[in-house]
CSV table of C-alpha atoms in Angstrom, one decimal:
chain,number,residue,atom,x,y,z
A,244,UNK,CA,85.7,75.9,43.8
A,245,UNK,CA,86.8,78.0,46.8
A,246,UNK,CA,88.7,76.3,49.6
A,247,UNK,CA,87.3,76.3,53.1
A,248,UNK,CA,90.2,76.7,55.5
A,249,UNK,CA,90.2,76.3,59.3
A,250,UNK,CA,92.8,78.3,61.2
A,251,UNK,CA,93.6,77.1,64.7
A,252,UNK,CA,95.1,79.7,67.0
A,253,UNK,CA,94.4,83.3,68.1
A,254,UNK,CA,97.7,85.1,68.4
A,255,UNK,CA,99.6,87.6,66.3
A,256,UNK,CA,101.1,84.8,64.3
A,257,UNK,CA,97.6,83.5,63.4
A,258,UNK,CA,96.4,87.0,62.6
A,259,UNK,CA,99.2,87.2,60.0
A,260,UNK,CA,98.2,83.8,58.6
A,261,UNK,CA,94.6,84.9,58.4
A,262,UNK,CA,95.5,88.0,56.6
A,263,UNK,CA,97.5,86.0,54.1
A,264,UNK,CA,94.7,83.5,53.5
A,265,UNK,CA,91.4,85.4,53.8
A,266,UNK,CA,91.4,87.0,50.3
A,267,UNK,CA,91.6,83.6,48.6
A,268,UNK,CA,89.4,81.2,50.6
A,269,UNK,CA,86.5,80.9,53.0
A,270,UNK,CA,88.2,81.2,56.3
A,271,UNK,CA,87.0,79.9,59.6
A,272,UNK,CA,89.0,80.1,62.9
A,273,UNK,CA,89.0,78.8,66.4
A,274,UNK,CA,91.1,79.6,69.5
A,275,UNK,CA,90.9,79.9,73.2
A,276,UNK,CA,90.9,83.7,73.0
A,277,UNK,CA,88.9,85.7,70.5
A,278,UNK,CA,91.2,87.7,68.3
A,279,UNK,CA,89.3,90.6,66.8
A,280,UNK,CA,91.6,90.9,63.9
A,281,UNK,CA,91.1,87.3,62.9
A,282,UNK,CA,87.3,87.5,63.6
A,283,UNK,CA,87.0,90.4,61.2
A,284,UNK,CA,88.6,88.3,58.4
A,285,UNK,CA,86.8,85.0,59.1
A,286,UNK,CA,83.4,83.8,58.2
A,287,UNK,CA,83.1,82.5,61.8
A,288,UNK,CA,85.3,82.4,64.9
A,289,UNK,CA,84.6,79.7,67.5
A,290,UNK,CA,86.0,79.7,71.0
A,291,UNK,CA,87.8,76.3,71.4
A,292,UNK,CA,91.0,75.4,73.1
A,293,UNK,CA,93.9,75.0,70.7
A,294,UNK,CA,94.7,71.6,72.2
A,295,UNK,CA,91.1,70.2,72.1
A,296,UNK,CA,91.6,68.0,69.1
A,297,UNK,CA,88.1,66.3,69.1
A,298,UNK,CA,86.3,69.7,69.4
A,299,UNK,CA,88.5,71.2,66.6
A,300,UNK,CA,87.7,68.2,64.3
A,301,UNK,CA,84.0,68.6,65.1
A,302,UNK,CA,84.1,72.3,64.2
A,303,UNK,CA,86.1,71.6,61.0
A,304,UNK,CA,83.5,69.1,59.9
A,305,UNK,CA,80.6,71.4,60.8
A,306,UNK,CA,82.0,74.1,58.5
A,307,UNK,CA,83.1,71.8,55.7
A,308,UNK,CA,86.8,72.5,56.0
A,309,UNK,CA,88.9,71.3,53.1
A,310,UNK,CA,92.2,72.5,54.6
A,311,UNK,CA,93.5,73.5,58.0
A,312,UNK,CA,96.5,75.4,59.4
A,313,UNK,CA,97.6,74.8,63.0
A,314,UNK,CA,99.3,77.9,64.3
A,315,UNK,CA,100.6,77.3,67.8
A,316,UNK,CA,103.0,74.7,69.0
A,317,UNK,CA,100.6,73.6,71.8
A,318,UNK,CA,98.1,72.4,69.2
A,319,UNK,CA,100.8,70.5,67.3
A,320,UNK,CA,102.0,68.8,70.5
A,321,UNK,CA,98.5,67.8,71.4
A,322,UNK,CA,98.1,66.0,68.1
A,323,UNK,CA,95.6,68.4,66.5
A,324,UNK,CA,97.2,67.9,63.0
A,325,UNK,CA,97.0,64.2,63.5
A,326,UNK,CA,93.3,64.3,64.4
A,327,UNK,CA,92.4,66.6,61.5
A,328,UNK,CA,94.4,64.6,59.0
A,329,UNK,CA,92.6,61.4,60.2
A,330,UNK,CA,89.3,63.1,59.7
A,331,UNK,CA,90.2,63.9,56.1
A,332,UNK,CA,91.1,67.5,56.5
A,333,UNK,CA,94.6,68.1,55.1
A,334,UNK,CA,96.4,70.1,57.7
A,335,UNK,CA,99.5,72.2,57.0
A,336,UNK,CA,101.3,71.5,60.2
A,337,UNK,CA,103.4,68.5,61.3
A,338,UNK,CA,101.9,65.6,63.1
A,339,UNK,CA,102.9,65.2,66.7
A,340,UNK,CA,105.7,62.8,65.8
A,341,UNK,CA,107.4,65.2,63.5
A,342,UNK,CA,106.6,68.2,65.8
A,343,UNK,CA,108.9,66.7,68.4
A,344,UNK,CA,111.7,68.6,66.6
A,345,UNK,CA,110.3,71.5,68.6
A,346,UNK,CA,108.4,70.0,71.5
A,347,UNK,CA,111.2,67.8,72.8
A,348,UNK,CA,114.6,69.6,72.7
A,349,UNK,CA,116.4,66.4,73.8
A,350,UNK,CA,114.9,64.6,70.8
A,351,UNK,CA,115.9,67.6,68.6
A,352,UNK,CA,119.5,67.4,69.5
A,353,UNK,CA,119.8,63.6,69.4
A,354,UNK,CA,118.0,63.7,66.0
A,355,UNK,CA,120.6,66.2,64.7
A,356,UNK,CA,123.4,64.0,66.0
A,357,UNK,CA,122.0,60.8,64.6
A,358,UNK,CA,121.2,62.3,61.2
A,359,UNK,CA,124.5,64.3,61.1
A,360,UNK,CA,122.6,67.6,60.6
A,361,UNK,CA,125.2,70.4,60.4
A,362,UNK,CA,125.3,73.2,63.0
A,363,UNK,CA,124.7,71.0,66.1
A,364,UNK,CA,126.5,72.3,69.2
A,365,UNK,CA,127.9,70.2,72.0
A,366,UNK,CA,125.1,69.0,74.3
A,367,UNK,CA,124.2,66.6,77.1
A,368,UNK,CA,120.7,65.6,78.3
A,369,UNK,CA,119.8,65.0,82.0
A,370,UNK,CA,116.8,63.8,84.0
A,371,UNK,CA,118.8,64.1,87.2
A,372,UNK,CA,119.3,67.7,88.2
A,373,UNK,CA,122.2,67.1,90.5
A,374,UNK,CA,124.0,65.3,87.6
A,375,UNK,CA,123.3,68.4,85.5
A,376,UNK,CA,124.8,70.6,88.1
A,377,UNK,CA,127.9,68.4,88.2
A,378,UNK,CA,128.1,68.8,84.4
A,379,UNK,CA,128.1,72.6,84.8
A,380,UNK,CA,130.9,72.4,87.3
A,381,UNK,CA,133.0,70.2,85.0
A,382,UNK,CA,132.3,71.8,81.6
A,383,UNK,CA,135.1,74.0,80.2
A,384,UNK,CA,133.1,77.0,79.0
A,385,UNK,CA,129.6,78.5,79.3
A,386,UNK,CA,126.4,76.6,78.8
A,387,UNK,CA,122.8,77.3,77.8
A,388,UNK,CA,120.3,75.6,80.1
A,389,UNK,CA,117.1,74.4,78.3
A,390,UNK,CA,114.1,72.6,79.6
A,391,UNK,CA,113.4,69.7,77.2
A,392,UNK,CA,109.7,70.6,76.8
A,393,UNK,CA,107.8,73.7,75.7
A,394,UNK,CA,108.4,76.9,77.7
A,395,UNK,CA,107.0,79.7,75.4
A,396,UNK,CA,110.5,81.0,74.8
A,397,UNK,CA,111.0,81.9,78.4
A,398,UNK,CA,112.7,78.9,80.0
A,399,UNK,CA,116.2,79.2,78.7
A,400,UNK,CA,119.0,80.5,81.0
A,401,UNK,CA,122.4,81.3,79.5
A,402,UNK,CA,125.5,81.1,81.7
A,403,UNK,CA,127.8,84.1,81.1
A,404,UNK,CA,125.0,86.2,79.7
A,405,UNK,CA,121.9,85.9,81.9
A,406,UNK,CA,123.1,83.9,84.9
A,407,UNK,CA,126.2,82.8,86.7
A,408,UNK,CA,127.0,79.1,87.1
A,409,UNK,CA,125.8,79.1,90.6
A,410,UNK,CA,122.5,80.8,89.6
A,411,UNK,CA,122.1,78.2,86.8
A,412,UNK,CA,122.5,75.4,89.3
A,413,UNK,CA,120.0,77.0,91.7
A,414,UNK,CA,117.6,77.4,88.8
A,415,UNK,CA,117.8,73.6,88.0
A,416,UNK,CA,117.5,72.6,91.7
A,417,UNK,CA,114.4,74.8,92.2
A,418,UNK,CA,112.7,73.7,89.0
A,419,UNK,CA,110.3,70.9,88.5
A,420,UNK,CA,111.7,70.0,85.0
A,421,UNK,CA,111.8,66.3,84.2
A,422,UNK,CA,114.6,66.7,81.7
A,423,UNK,CA,116.9,69.4,80.7
A,424,UNK,CA,119.4,69.9,77.9
A,425,UNK,CA,122.7,71.6,78.5
A,426,UNK,CA,124.3,73.0,75.4
A,427,UNK,CA,127.5,74.9,74.7
A,428,UNK,CA,126.8,78.6,74.6
A,429,UNK,CA,126.8,80.0,71.1
A,430,UNK,CA,128.2,83.5,70.6
A,431,UNK,CA,127.2,85.6,67.7
A,432,UNK,CA,124.1,87.1,66.2
A,433,UNK,CA,120.7,85.3,66.1
A,434,UNK,CA,118.5,85.0,63.0
A,435,UNK,CA,115.6,82.9,61.8
A,436,UNK,CA,114.7,81.3,58.5
A,437,UNK,CA,111.2,79.9,58.1
A,438,UNK,CA,110.6,77.2,55.4
A,439,UNK,CA,107.4,76.0,53.9
A,440,UNK,CA,107.6,72.2,53.7
A,441,UNK,CA,105.6,69.4,52.1
A,442,UNK,CA,106.1,66.3,50.0
A,443,UNK,CA,109.8,66.3,50.6
A,444,UNK,CA,110.2,69.8,49.2
A,445,UNK,CA,110.8,73.2,50.9
A,446,UNK,CA,110.7,76.9,50.0
A,447,UNK,CA,112.4,79.4,52.2
A,448,UNK,CA,111.5,82.9,53.3
A,449,UNK,CA,113.8,85.9,54.1
A,450,UNK,CA,115.9,85.8,57.3
A,451,UNK,CA,114.4,87.6,60.3
A,452,UNK,CA,116.1,88.8,63.5
A,453,UNK,CA,113.9,88.5,66.6
A,454,UNK,CA,114.5,90.3,69.9
A,455,UNK,CA,113.7,88.1,72.9
A,456,UNK,CA,115.0,90.4,75.7
A,457,UNK,CA,112.4,92.6,77.3
A,458,UNK,CA,114.2,95.9,77.5
A,459,UNK,CA,116.1,98.2,75.1
A,460,UNK,CA,119.7,97.4,74.6
A,461,UNK,CA,118.9,93.6,74.8
A,462,UNK,CA,118.6,93.8,78.6
A,463,UNK,CA,116.1,92.1,80.9
A,464,UNK,CA,114.4,88.7,80.9
A,465,UNK,CA,113.5,86.6,77.9
A,466,UNK,CA,110.1,87.1,76.4
A,467,UNK,CA,108.0,85.5,73.7
A,468,UNK,CA,109.5,88.1,71.3
A,469,UNK,CA,109.4,91.9,71.5
A,470,UNK,CA,109.8,92.5,67.8
A,471,UNK,CA,111.8,91.7,64.7
A,472,UNK,CA,113.0,93.0,61.3
A,473,UNK,CA,113.8,91.9,57.8
A,474,UNK,CA,115.8,93.6,55.0
A,475,UNK,CA,114.9,94.0,51.3
A,476,UNK,CA,117.1,91.0,50.5
A,477,UNK,CA,116.8,87.5,52.0
A,478,UNK,CA,119.9,88.1,54.1
A,479,UNK,CA,120.4,90.6,57.0
A,480,UNK,CA,122.9,93.5,57.3
A,481,UNK,CA,125.3,91.6,59.7
A,482,UNK,CA,125.4,88.5,57.5
A,483,UNK,CA,128.3,87.8,55.1
A,484,UNK,CA,128.0,86.3,51.7
A,485,UNK,CA,127.1,82.6,52.0
A,486,UNK,CA,125.7,82.8,55.6
A,487,UNK,CA,122.1,82.6,54.5
A,488,UNK,CA,122.8,79.8,52.0
A,489,UNK,CA,124.6,77.8,54.8
A,490,UNK,CA,121.6,78.0,57.0
A,491,UNK,CA,119.3,76.9,54.2
A,492,UNK,CA,121.6,73.9,53.7
A,493,UNK,CA,120.8,72.9,57.4
A,494,UNK,CA,117.1,73.2,56.7
A,495,UNK,CA,117.5,71.0,53.6
A,496,UNK,CA,119.3,68.3,55.6
A,497,UNK,CA,116.4,68.3,58.1
A,498,UNK,CA,113.8,68.0,55.4
A,499,UNK,CA,115.7,65.1,53.8
A,500,UNK,CA,115.8,63.4,57.2
A,501,UNK,CA,112.1,63.9,57.9
A,502,UNK,CA,110.3,62.9,54.6
A,503,UNK,CA,106.8,63.0,56.1
A,504,UNK,CA,107.2,66.6,57.5
A,505,UNK,CA,104.6,69.1,56.4
A,506,UNK,CA,104.0,72.7,57.5
A,507,UNK,CA,106.5,75.3,58.6
A,508,UNK,CA,110.0,74.4,59.7
A,509,UNK,CA,111.5,77.3,61.6
A,510,UNK,CA,115.2,77.3,62.0
A,511,UNK,CA,116.6,79.6,64.7
A,512,UNK,CA,120.4,80.1,64.1
A,513,UNK,CA,123.3,81.7,65.8
A,514,UNK,CA,125.7,83.2,63.3
A,515,UNK,CA,129.1,82.4,64.8
A,516,UNK,CA,132.6,82.8,63.5
A,517,UNK,CA,132.3,79.2,62.2
A,518,UNK,CA,129.1,79.9,60.4
A,519,UNK,CA,125.4,79.3,61.3
A,520,UNK,CA,124.8,77.0,64.3
A,521,UNK,CA,121.4,75.8,65.3
A,522,UNK,CA,119.8,77.2,68.5
A,523,UNK,CA,116.6,75.3,67.9
A,524,UNK,CA,114.0,74.3,65.5
A,525,UNK,CA,110.3,75.2,65.7
A,526,UNK,CA,107.5,73.3,63.9
A,527,UNK,CA,105.4,76.4,63.1
A,528,UNK,CA,105.7,80.1,62.1
A,529,UNK,CA,107.5,82.3,64.6
A,530,UNK,CA,105.6,85.0,66.5
A,531,UNK,CA,106.6,87.7,65.6
A,532,UNK,CA,108.5,86.4,62.5
A,533,UNK,CA,105.3,85.5,60.7
A,534,UNK,CA,104.3,89.1,60.8
A,535,UNK,CA,107.5,90.1,58.9
A,536,UNK,CA,107.4,87.4,56.2
A,537,UNK,CA,103.7,86.8,55.4
A,538,UNK,CA,102.9,90.5,54.6
A,539,UNK,CA,105.6,90.5,51.9
A,540,UNK,CA,104.7,87.1,50.5
A,541,UNK,CA,103.3,87.8,47.0
A,542,UNK,CA,102.6,84.2,46.1
A,543,UNK,CA,99.1,83.3,47.4
A,544,UNK,CA,99.5,81.2,50.6
A,545,UNK,CA,96.5,79.2,49.6
A,546,UNK,CA,98.5,77.9,46.5
A,547,UNK,CA,101.1,76.5,48.9
A,548,UNK,CA,98.4,74.7,50.9
A,549,UNK,CA,96.6,73.2,47.9
A,550,UNK,CA,99.9,72.1,46.2
A,551,UNK,CA,100.9,70.4,49.5
A,552,UNK,CA,97.6,68.6,49.8
A,553,UNK,CA,97.6,67.4,46.2
A,554,UNK,CA,101.2,66.1,46.4
A,555,UNK,CA,102.3,68.6,43.8
A,556,UNK,CA,105.5,70.6,43.6
A,557,UNK,CA,105.3,73.6,45.9
A,558,UNK,CA,105.1,76.9,44.1
A,559,UNK,CA,108.2,79.1,44.0
A,560,UNK,CA,107.7,81.9,46.5
A,561,UNK,CA,107.9,85.5,45.5
A,562,UNK,CA,108.6,88.0,48.2
A,563,UNK,CA,108.3,91.8,47.7
A,564,UNK,CA,111.7,93.6,47.8
A,565,UNK,CA,110.7,95.4,51.0
A,566,UNK,CA,112.1,95.7,54.5
A,567,UNK,CA,109.8,95.1,57.6
A,568,UNK,CA,110.1,96.1,61.2
A,569,UNK,CA,107.7,94.6,63.8
A,570,UNK,CA,107.3,96.1,67.3
A,571,UNK,CA,105.1,94.5,69.9
A,572,UNK,CA,103.2,96.4,72.5
A,573,UNK,CA,103.0,94.4,75.7
A,574,UNK,CA,101.4,95.2,79.1
A,575,UNK,CA,103.5,97.1,81.6
A,576,UNK,CA,105.6,94.7,83.7
A,577,UNK,CA,105.7,92.0,81.0
A,578,UNK,CA,106.9,89.2,81.3
A,579,UNK,CA,107.6,88.9,85.0
A,580,UNK,CA,104.7,90.9,86.5
A,581,UNK,CA,102.3,92.1,83.7
A,582,UNK,CA,99.5,94.4,84.5
A,583,UNK,CA,96.3,93.8,82.5
A,584,UNK,CA,93.4,96.1,81.8
A,585,UNK,CA,94.9,98.9,79.7
A,586,UNK,CA,92.6,100.1,76.8
A,587,UNK,CA,93.9,99.5,73.3
A,588,UNK,CA,93.0,102.3,70.9
A,589,UNK,CA,95.8,102.2,68.4
A,590,UNK,CA,95.0,102.8,64.7
A,591,UNK,CA,97.3,102.4,61.7
A,592,UNK,CA,97.4,103.8,58.1
A,593,UNK,CA,97.7,100.7,55.9
A,594,UNK,CA,97.9,102.8,52.8
A,595,UNK,CA,101.2,104.3,54.2
A,596,UNK,CA,102.6,100.8,54.9
A,597,UNK,CA,101.8,100.2,58.5
A,598,UNK,CA,100.0,97.0,59.5
A,599,UNK,CA,98.3,96.1,62.9
A,600,UNK,CA,98.2,92.6,64.2
A,601,UNK,CA,96.3,91.7,67.4
A,602,UNK,CA,97.6,89.0,69.8
A,603,UNK,CA,96.2,88.4,73.2
A,604,UNK,CA,93.5,91.0,73.9
A,605,UNK,CA,90.3,91.1,76.1
A,606,UNK,CA,87.5,91.9,73.6
A,607,UNK,CA,84.9,93.6,75.8
A,608,UNK,CA,81.6,95.3,74.7
A,609,UNK,CA,83.2,98.7,75.4
A,610,UNK,CA,86.5,98.1,73.6
A,611,UNK,CA,89.7,96.1,73.6
A,612,UNK,CA,91.9,95.8,76.7
A,613,UNK,CA,95.2,94.1,77.5
A,614,UNK,CA,95.6,90.7,79.1
A,615,UNK,CA,98.8,89.6,80.8
A,616,UNK,CA,100.3,88.4,77.5
A,617,UNK,CA,101.6,90.3,74.4
A,618,UNK,CA,98.8,92.6,73.2
A,619,UNK,CA,99.4,93.7,69.6
A,620,UNK,CA,102.1,94.4,67.1
A,621,UNK,CA,102.6,97.0,64.5
A,622,UNK,CA,104.6,96.2,61.3
A,623,UNK,CA,106.1,98.8,59.0
A,624,UNK,CA,106.8,97.8,55.4
A,625,UNK,CA,109.0,100.0,53.3
A,626,UNK,CA,112.0,100.3,51.0
A,627,UNK,CA,114.5,100.2,53.8
A,628,UNK,CA,114.8,99.0,57.4
A,629,UNK,CA,115.0,102.7,58.5
A,630,UNK,CA,111.8,103.7,56.7
A,631,UNK,CA,110.0,100.6,58.0
A,632,UNK,CA,111.1,101.4,61.6
A,633,UNK,CA,109.8,104.9,61.3
A,634,UNK,CA,106.4,103.7,60.0
A,635,UNK,CA,106.1,101.3,63.0
A,636,UNK,CA,107.2,103.9,65.5
A,637,UNK,CA,104.8,106.5,64.1
A,638,UNK,CA,101.9,104.0,64.4
A,639,UNK,CA,102.8,103.3,68.0
A,640,UNK,CA,103.0,107.0,69.0
A,641,UNK,CA,99.3,106.9,70.0
A,642,UNK,CA,99.4,103.6,71.8
A,643,UNK,CA,98.4,105.2,75.1
A,644,UNK,CA,99.3,104.3,78.7
A,645,UNK,CA,99.8,100.8,80.2
A,646,UNK,CA,102.1,99.5,77.4
A,647,UNK,CA,105.8,98.6,77.1
A,648,UNK,CA,107.5,98.8,73.7
A,649,UNK,CA,111.1,98.2,72.7
A,650,UNK,CA,111.5,101.3,70.7
A,651,UNK,CA,115.1,100.4,69.6
A,652,UNK,CA,114.1,97.5,67.4
A,653,UNK,CA,115.0,98.2,63.8
A,654,UNK,CA,116.8,101.5,64.5
A,655,UNK,CA,120.0,102.3,62.7
A,656,UNK,CA,121.9,102.3,66.0
A,657,UNK,CA,120.8,98.8,66.9
A,658,UNK,CA,121.3,97.4,63.4
A,659,UNK,CA,124.8,98.9,63.4
A,660,UNK,CA,125.6,97.2,66.8
A,661,UNK,CA,124.8,93.9,65.2
A,662,UNK,CA,127.1,94.6,62.3
A,663,UNK,CA,129.9,95.8,64.6
A,664,UNK,CA,129.5,92.8,66.8
A,665,UNK,CA,130.0,90.3,64.0
A,666,UNK,CA,132.9,92.3,62.6
A,667,UNK,CA,134.5,92.2,66.0
A,668,UNK,CA,134.0,88.5,66.3
A,669,UNK,CA,135.4,87.9,62.9
A,670,UNK,CA,138.4,90.1,63.7
A,671,UNK,CA,137.6,92.6,60.9
C-alpha cells in the first residue's frame, strides 16, 4: 500500500524533500506560499500557514495522510508535529519540547552543559541588556551575540568579525530581545552535518559547508544562506582525518540525551584547532544544505520515514559518491533592502547534472517573479566540486536581471582559501 505523506513548508528545503519523496508515495503539501516546484510533484498543494497546527491537522485528515514531514523551524516551534502526532499522523520532525534545541539558544547551551555534550563553548545568558553589555566589557576575548529565539539566521553579531564591542552593545540596547546568549567567538571553518534520527538511532549525511555572508569573499551581512557545497566523500577538503568522526560523536551524545527526538538533527560546527565546536543545533534540514544532501541520497527517504514510524531500525543510508554545489539566486538588495518583482525564467538540464529548486516566488498567471526572500537555487551534481560548480554556474548564466548570486561558492579559489585558513590555524 502506498503511503500518503503530508509535507509542511514551501521553501527550497521543502522542494528538495518533495523531490526525494514524490517517486515513492502520494505526496500532499501545504505552506503559506505556493512553491511551483513542490506543486508540480504533489497530488495537491494547499495554502495554509506553516504554524496553523489545527488547519494543518484538518488538511492531513482530509487527504488521509499516513506520514508527515515538517520542514521549517517555525512549524516545529508552533507545535505542528505535536498536533499531527496527537491526530495519529506520525510526523518526522521533533515535537516542540525537543525542538527547543533550536528554538531556544539559551536552553540549547544549558542542555549541552548539563548533559556534558562535547564541543560547547563558553557562554552566558542574559535577560538584562545592560548586564550583557557589562559582560562584553569584562570578557577577555571576542564574543558572538545571539538572540535566544529564532531569527532566520540573521540575528547573530560577531565581535571582531562583523562588529566592534561598542557596536555590539549598541545592537543589544537598540534591540527588543527578551534574552540573549553571549558566547566565545569560535575561529576556524564552519561545516554542517545533518542526521536522520528516530527511536534512539541516527544516520548521518555528508558534511556541507554553507555560506551565510551575502557577498563574494565572505563579505556583507548574514543571510539565510547563499549556497553550499559537498565533496565526493563525507568529509570536506579543509577537514583533517578524524574531524568528521569527532562531529558525529557530538551528534551521538545529543541523540543519547534526547531519547524521544525524531526527525532531522542538524549540527552546525566550527572546526577549530581543538577540533569541532558547536555553533548551534537545528531541528530540521538546513536550507540550502538539504539541496546538497537529498539529491545524492540513494536510499529511498520514504524507507526512513516508515522505519521510524514502525519503531524499526533505521536503514543504513547510501549516498552517491558525487560532489554538489548549490548557489542561490536572491533578489537584488537582499537581505537588507531586497527588490521584488524580477521575472524568473531560469531553466536547467537535469540530464547534465543540474537541479533547480524554487524557494520564495510569486507564482502569477503570467509567470514566476521574485519576492523579497531567496528566490531559487541551482545545484550541480558531478564527480568533483569543480565540475559541480561549473554545472551550477552554467545553469545560472541565463538567470536574467534583478538577481544577486555569490558566484564564488564552490570555486577552486574559495575552497583553497578554506584549506589554507585551516593550515594556517594549525601552524602547518
